[in-house]
CSV table of C-alpha atoms in Angstrom, one decimal:
chain,number,residue,atom,x,y,z
C,1,UNK,CA,1.9,-17.1,-18.8
C,2,UNK,CA,4.5,-17.8,-16.2
C,3,UNK,CA,3.3,-20.0,-13.4
C,4,UNK,CA,4.3,-22.3,-10.6
C,5,UNK,CA,2.4,-25.4,-9.6
C,6,UNK,CA,3.1,-27.1,-6.3
C,7,UNK,CA,1.5,-30.0,-4.7
C,8,UNK,CA,-1.6,-29.2,-2.7
C,9,UNK,CA,-1.6,-29.9,1.0
C,10,UNK,CA,-2.0,-30.3,3.7
C,11,UNK,CA,0.8,-32.7,4.3
C,12,UNK,CA,1.0,-34.4,7.7
C,13,UNK,CA,4.0,-36.4,8.7
C,14,UNK,CA,5.5,-38.0,11.7
C,15,UNK,CA,8.8,-36.7,13.1
C,16,UNK,CA,11.8,-38.2,11.2
C,17,UNK,CA,9.8,-39.0,8.2
C,18,UNK,CA,10.9,-38.2,4.6
C,19,UNK,CA,9.5,-35.1,3.0
C,20,UNK,CA,8.9,-34.3,-0.6
C,21,UNK,CA,6.9,-31.4,-1.9
C,22,UNK,CA,6.6,-31.3,-5.6
C,23,UNK,CA,6.9,-28.1,-7.6
C,24,UNK,CA,6.9,-27.5,-11.4
C,25,UNK,CA,7.2,-24.3,-13.3
C,26,UNK,CA,6.5,-23.0,-16.8
C,27,UNK,CA,9.6,-23.1,-19.0
C,28,UNK,CA,9.7,-19.6,-20.2
C,29,UNK,CA,13.1,-17.9,-20.0
C,30,UNK,CA,15.8,-18.9,-17.6
C,31,UNK,CA,14.3,-18.3,-14.2
C,32,UNK,CA,15.9,-18.6,-10.8
C,33,UNK,CA,13.9,-20.9,-8.5
C,34,UNK,CA,13.2,-20.5,-4.8
C,35,UNK,CA,11.6,-22.2,-1.9
C,36,UNK,CA,10.3,-19.9,0.8
C,37,UNK,CA,8.8,-20.9,4.2
C,38,UNK,CA,6.2,-19.1,6.2
C,39,UNK,CA,5.8,-19.8,9.9
C,40,UNK,CA,2.4,-18.9,11.6
C,41,UNK,CA,2.0,-15.2,11.9
C,42,UNK,CA,5.2,-14.3,10.1
C,43,UNK,CA,6.4,-13.2,6.7
C,44,UNK,CA,8.3,-15.4,4.2
C,45,UNK,CA,11.8,-16.6,4.8
C,46,UNK,CA,14.0,-17.7,2.0
C,47,UNK,CA,14.8,-21.4,2.5
C,48,UNK,CA,16.9,-22.1,-0.6
C,49,UNK,CA,17.4,-21.2,-4.2
C,50,UNK,CA,18.9,-22.3,-7.4
C,51,UNK,CA,19.8,-20.1,-10.3
C,52,UNK,CA,20.5,-22.5,-13.2
C,53,UNK,CA,19.8,-26.0,-14.5
C,54,UNK,CA,21.3,-28.8,-12.3
C,55,UNK,CA,22.0,-26.4,-9.4
C,56,UNK,CA,21.1,-27.9,-6.0
C,57,UNK,CA,20.0,-25.5,-3.3
C,58,UNK,CA,20.3,-26.7,0.3
C,59,UNK,CA,19.7,-25.3,3.7
C,60,UNK,CA,18.8,-26.7,7.2
C,61,UNK,CA,18.6,-30.2,5.8
C,62,UNK,CA,16.3,-29.2,2.9
C,63,UNK,CA,17.4,-29.7,-0.7
C,64,UNK,CA,16.0,-29.0,-4.1
C,65,UNK,CA,17.5,-29.5,-7.6
C,66,UNK,CA,16.8,-27.4,-10.6
C,67,UNK,CA,15.6,-29.9,-13.2
C,68,UNK,CA,15.2,-28.2,-16.6
C,69,UNK,CA,14.3,-31.4,-18.4
C,70,UNK,CA,11.3,-31.9,-16.2
C,71,UNK,CA,10.8,-28.2,-15.3
C,72,UNK,CA,10.8,-29.2,-11.6
C,73,UNK,CA,12.2,-28.0,-8.3
C,74,UNK,CA,11.0,-30.5,-5.8
C,75,UNK,CA,11.7,-29.9,-2.1
C,76,UNK,CA,13.1,-32.8,0.0
C,77,UNK,CA,14.2,-33.4,3.5
C,78,UNK,CA,15.4,-36.7,4.8
C,79,UNK,CA,14.1,-36.4,8.4
C,80,UNK,CA,11.6,-33.8,9.3
C,81,UNK,CA,11.2,-32.2,12.8
C,82,UNK,CA,8.2,-30.7,14.6
C,83,UNK,CA,9.8,-27.3,14.1
C,84,UNK,CA,9.5,-27.7,10.3
C,85,UNK,CA,5.8,-27.3,10.5
C,86,UNK,CA,5.0,-24.3,8.3
C,87,UNK,CA,3.7,-23.4,4.9
C,88,UNK,CA,6.2,-23.9,2.0
C,89,UNK,CA,6.1,-21.8,-1.2
C,90,UNK,CA,7.8,-22.6,-4.4
C,91,UNK,CA,8.6,-19.5,-6.5
C,92,UNK,CA,10.2,-18.4,-9.8
C,93,UNK,CA,11.5,-15.1,-10.9
C,94,UNK,CA,11.4,-13.6,-14.3
C,95,UNK,CA,15.0,-13.1,-15.0
C,96,UNK,CA,17.2,-10.1,-15.6
C,97,UNK,CA,16.5,-7.2,-13.2
C,98,UNK,CA,12.8,-7.9,-13.1
C,99,UNK,CA,12.2,-8.3,-9.3
C,100,UNK,CA,8.9,-10.1,-9.6
C,101,UNK,CA,8.3,-13.5,-8.1
C,102,UNK,CA,5.5,-15.8,-9.1
C,103,UNK,CA,4.5,-18.2,-6.3
C,104,UNK,CA,2.8,-21.5,-6.0
C,105,UNK,CA,-0.3,-21.8,-3.8
C,106,UNK,CA,1.7,-23.0,-0.9
C,107,UNK,CA,1.8,-26.4,0.9
C,108,UNK,CA,1.0,-26.6,4.6
C,109,UNK,CA,3.2,-29.1,6.4
C,110,UNK,CA,2.4,-30.4,9.8
C,111,UNK,CA,4.9,-32.6,11.6
C,112,UNK,CA,3.6,-34.6,14.6
C,113,UNK,CA,5.9,-35.8,17.4
G,1,UNK,CA,21.9,-6.0,9.5
G,2,UNK,CA,18.4,-5.3,10.4
G,3,UNK,CA,15.8,-7.0,8.3
G,4,UNK,CA,12.9,-5.6,6.4
G,5,UNK,CA,10.5,-3.8,8.6
G,6,UNK,CA,6.9,-3.0,8.0
G,7,UNK,CA,4.5,-0.7,9.8
G,8,UNK,CA,1.9,-1.0,11.1
G,9,UNK,CA,1.7,-4.7,11.7
G,10,UNK,CA,-2.1,-4.7,12.0
G,11,UNK,CA,-4.8,-2.4,10.7
G,12,UNK,CA,-8.5,-2.4,10.8
G,13,UNK,CA,-10.4,-0.1,8.4
G,14,UNK,CA,-13.9,0.2,7.0
G,15,UNK,CA,-15.0,0.1,3.4
G,16,UNK,CA,-14.4,3.3,1.5
G,17,UNK,CA,-11.5,4.4,3.6
G,18,UNK,CA,-7.9,4.6,2.4
G,19,UNK,CA,-4.8,3.1,4.0
G,20,UNK,CA,-1.1,3.7,3.7
G,21,UNK,CA,1.4,1.0,4.6
G,22,UNK,CA,5.1,1.5,5.1
G,23,UNK,CA,8.2,-0.6,4.4
G,24,UNK,CA,11.8,0.0,5.3
G,25,UNK,CA,14.2,-2.3,3.3
G,26,UNK,CA,17.4,-3.8,4.4
G,27,UNK,CA,20.1,-1.2,4.6
G,28,UNK,CA,21.7,-0.8,1.2
G,29,UNK,CA,18.9,-2.4,-0.7
G,30,UNK,CA,17.4,-0.3,-3.5
G,31,UNK,CA,14.6,-2.5,-4.8
G,32,UNK,CA,11.3,-2.9,-2.9
G,33,UNK,CA,8.5,-5.1,-4.0
G,34,UNK,CA,5.0,-5.5,-2.6
G,35,UNK,CA,2.8,-8.6,-2.5
G,36,UNK,CA,-0.7,-9.3,-1.4
G,37,UNK,CA,-1.4,-12.6,0.3
G,38,UNK,CA,-5.0,-13.9,0.6
G,39,UNK,CA,-6.3,-17.4,1.3
G,40,UNK,CA,-8.1,-17.5,-2.1
G,41,UNK,CA,-5.6,-16.0,-4.4
G,42,UNK,CA,-2.4,-16.8,-2.6
G,43,UNK,CA,0.6,-14.5,-3.1
G,44,UNK,CA,0.2,-12.0,-5.8
G,45,UNK,CA,2.7,-9.4,-7.0
G,46,UNK,CA,1.6,-5.8,-6.7
G,47,UNK,CA,4.5,-3.6,-7.8
G,48,UNK,CA,8.2,-3.1,-7.6
G,49,UNK,CA,10.3,0.1,-7.1
G,50,UNK,CA,13.9,0.8,-7.7
G,51,UNK,CA,15.6,4.1,-7.1
G,52,UNK,CA,12.2,5.8,-6.7
G,53,UNK,CA,10.9,4.5,-10.1
G,54,UNK,CA,8.2,1.9,-10.5
G,55,UNK,CA,9.7,-0.8,-12.7
G,56,UNK,CA,7.0,-3.4,-12.6
G,57,UNK,CA,3.3,-3.6,-11.8
G,58,UNK,CA,1.0,-6.5,-11.2
G,59,UNK,CA,-2.6,-6.9,-12.3
G,60,UNK,CA,-4.3,-4.8,-9.6
G,61,UNK,CA,-6.7,-1.9,-10.0
G,62,UNK,CA,-5.6,1.7,-9.9
G,63,UNK,CA,-6.7,2.0,-6.3
G,64,UNK,CA,-3.5,0.3,-5.4
G,65,UNK,CA,-0.5,2.7,-5.7
G,66,UNK,CA,2.9,3.1,-4.2
G,67,UNK,CA,6.0,5.2,-4.1
G,68,UNK,CA,9.6,5.0,-3.0
G,69,UNK,CA,11.6,7.6,-1.3
G,70,UNK,CA,15.3,8.6,-1.8
G,71,UNK,CA,16.3,6.5,1.2
G,72,UNK,CA,14.6,3.5,-0.4
G,73,UNK,CA,11.8,3.3,2.1
G,74,UNK,CA,8.5,2.6,0.3
G,75,UNK,CA,4.8,3.1,1.0
G,76,UNK,CA,1.8,1.6,-0.6
G,77,UNK,CA,-1.6,3.1,-0.6
G,78,UNK,CA,-5.0,1.6,-1.1
G,79,UNK,CA,-7.9,4.0,-1.7
G,80,UNK,CA,-11.6,3.3,-1.5
G,81,UNK,CA,-11.1,0.1,0.4
G,82,UNK,CA,-13.2,-2.9,-0.4
G,83,UNK,CA,-13.9,-6.0,1.8
G,84,UNK,CA,-11.8,-8.0,-0.7
G,85,UNK,CA,-8.7,-5.9,0.2
G,86,UNK,CA,-8.4,-7.7,3.5
G,87,UNK,CA,-5.1,-9.5,3.3
G,88,UNK,CA,-1.6,-9.7,4.5
G,89,UNK,CA,0.6,-7.2,2.6
G,90,UNK,CA,4.2,-8.3,2.3
G,91,UNK,CA,7.1,-6.1,1.4
G,92,UNK,CA,10.4,-7.5,0.1
G,93,UNK,CA,13.7,-5.9,-0.6
G,94,UNK,CA,16.6,-6.8,-2.8
G,95,UNK,CA,20.0,-5.3,-3.3
G,96,UNK,CA,22.1,-7.4,-5.5
G,97,UNK,CA,21.1,-7.4,-9.2
G,98,UNK,CA,23.0,-10.6,-9.7
G,99,UNK,CA,21.5,-12.6,-6.8
G,100,UNK,CA,17.8,-11.8,-7.5
G,101,UNK,CA,17.0,-12.8,-4.0
G,102,UNK,CA,14.2,-11.0,-2.2
G,103,UNK,CA,14.0,-10.8,1.6
G,104,UNK,CA,10.6,-10.4,3.1
G,105,UNK,CA,9.3,-8.4,6.0
G,106,UNK,CA,6.7,-9.7,8.5
G,107,UNK,CA,3.8,-8.1,6.7
G,108,UNK,CA,0.9,-5.8,7.5
G,109,UNK,CA,-2.4,-7.6,8.2
G,110,UNK,CA,-5.2,-5.4,6.9
G,111,UNK,CA,-8.8,-6.1,7.8
G,112,UNK,CA,-11.5,-4.2,6.0
G,113,UNK,CA,-14.9,-4.2,7.7
């Protein structure tokens, strides 16, 4: 079935380090892809999205490119901050008007000063 | 615009009881989805409503049910609570059929004792 696999954490980085969180998806249909972020005690916030192959989503210094050939949507940031510490979820939808998201397991990122 | 609101934010129930959670979508949004988040299973889709009709349902037992009202507000109900129902229940709303972006509320944290 449709699934999303993302790199397991936790990931611990120093401030200003480069971040990559890997995400791959099953190649069924033509999904839109998303990264959501969850801060402690809160719900999910949309970080960025891409709706078709080769699209690049970006927000707050984070970027991810929809790679159809590798079925990937890796999240990157050039210089992380302490405030980026959170859990990051990769997700795909199921196309059309089907408002169902399938999420990866989440990756806990901790950024130390 | 106000975001998605969920009430209550925290609930403690005992096994065998039932519970009703409420979600108010972003103004103008007609689709409401519900997700269960647990440490073991991660984020799992429960169901989605659009214009008072359930369009999609996840793989959960019939104890989990929901409904949507004419003003797009939604409720979910869990009957005969089990310990394993302890989770964060997240509601998300979406309004634009083309964007397929879901916006999440802060969640209701349910503890079943």
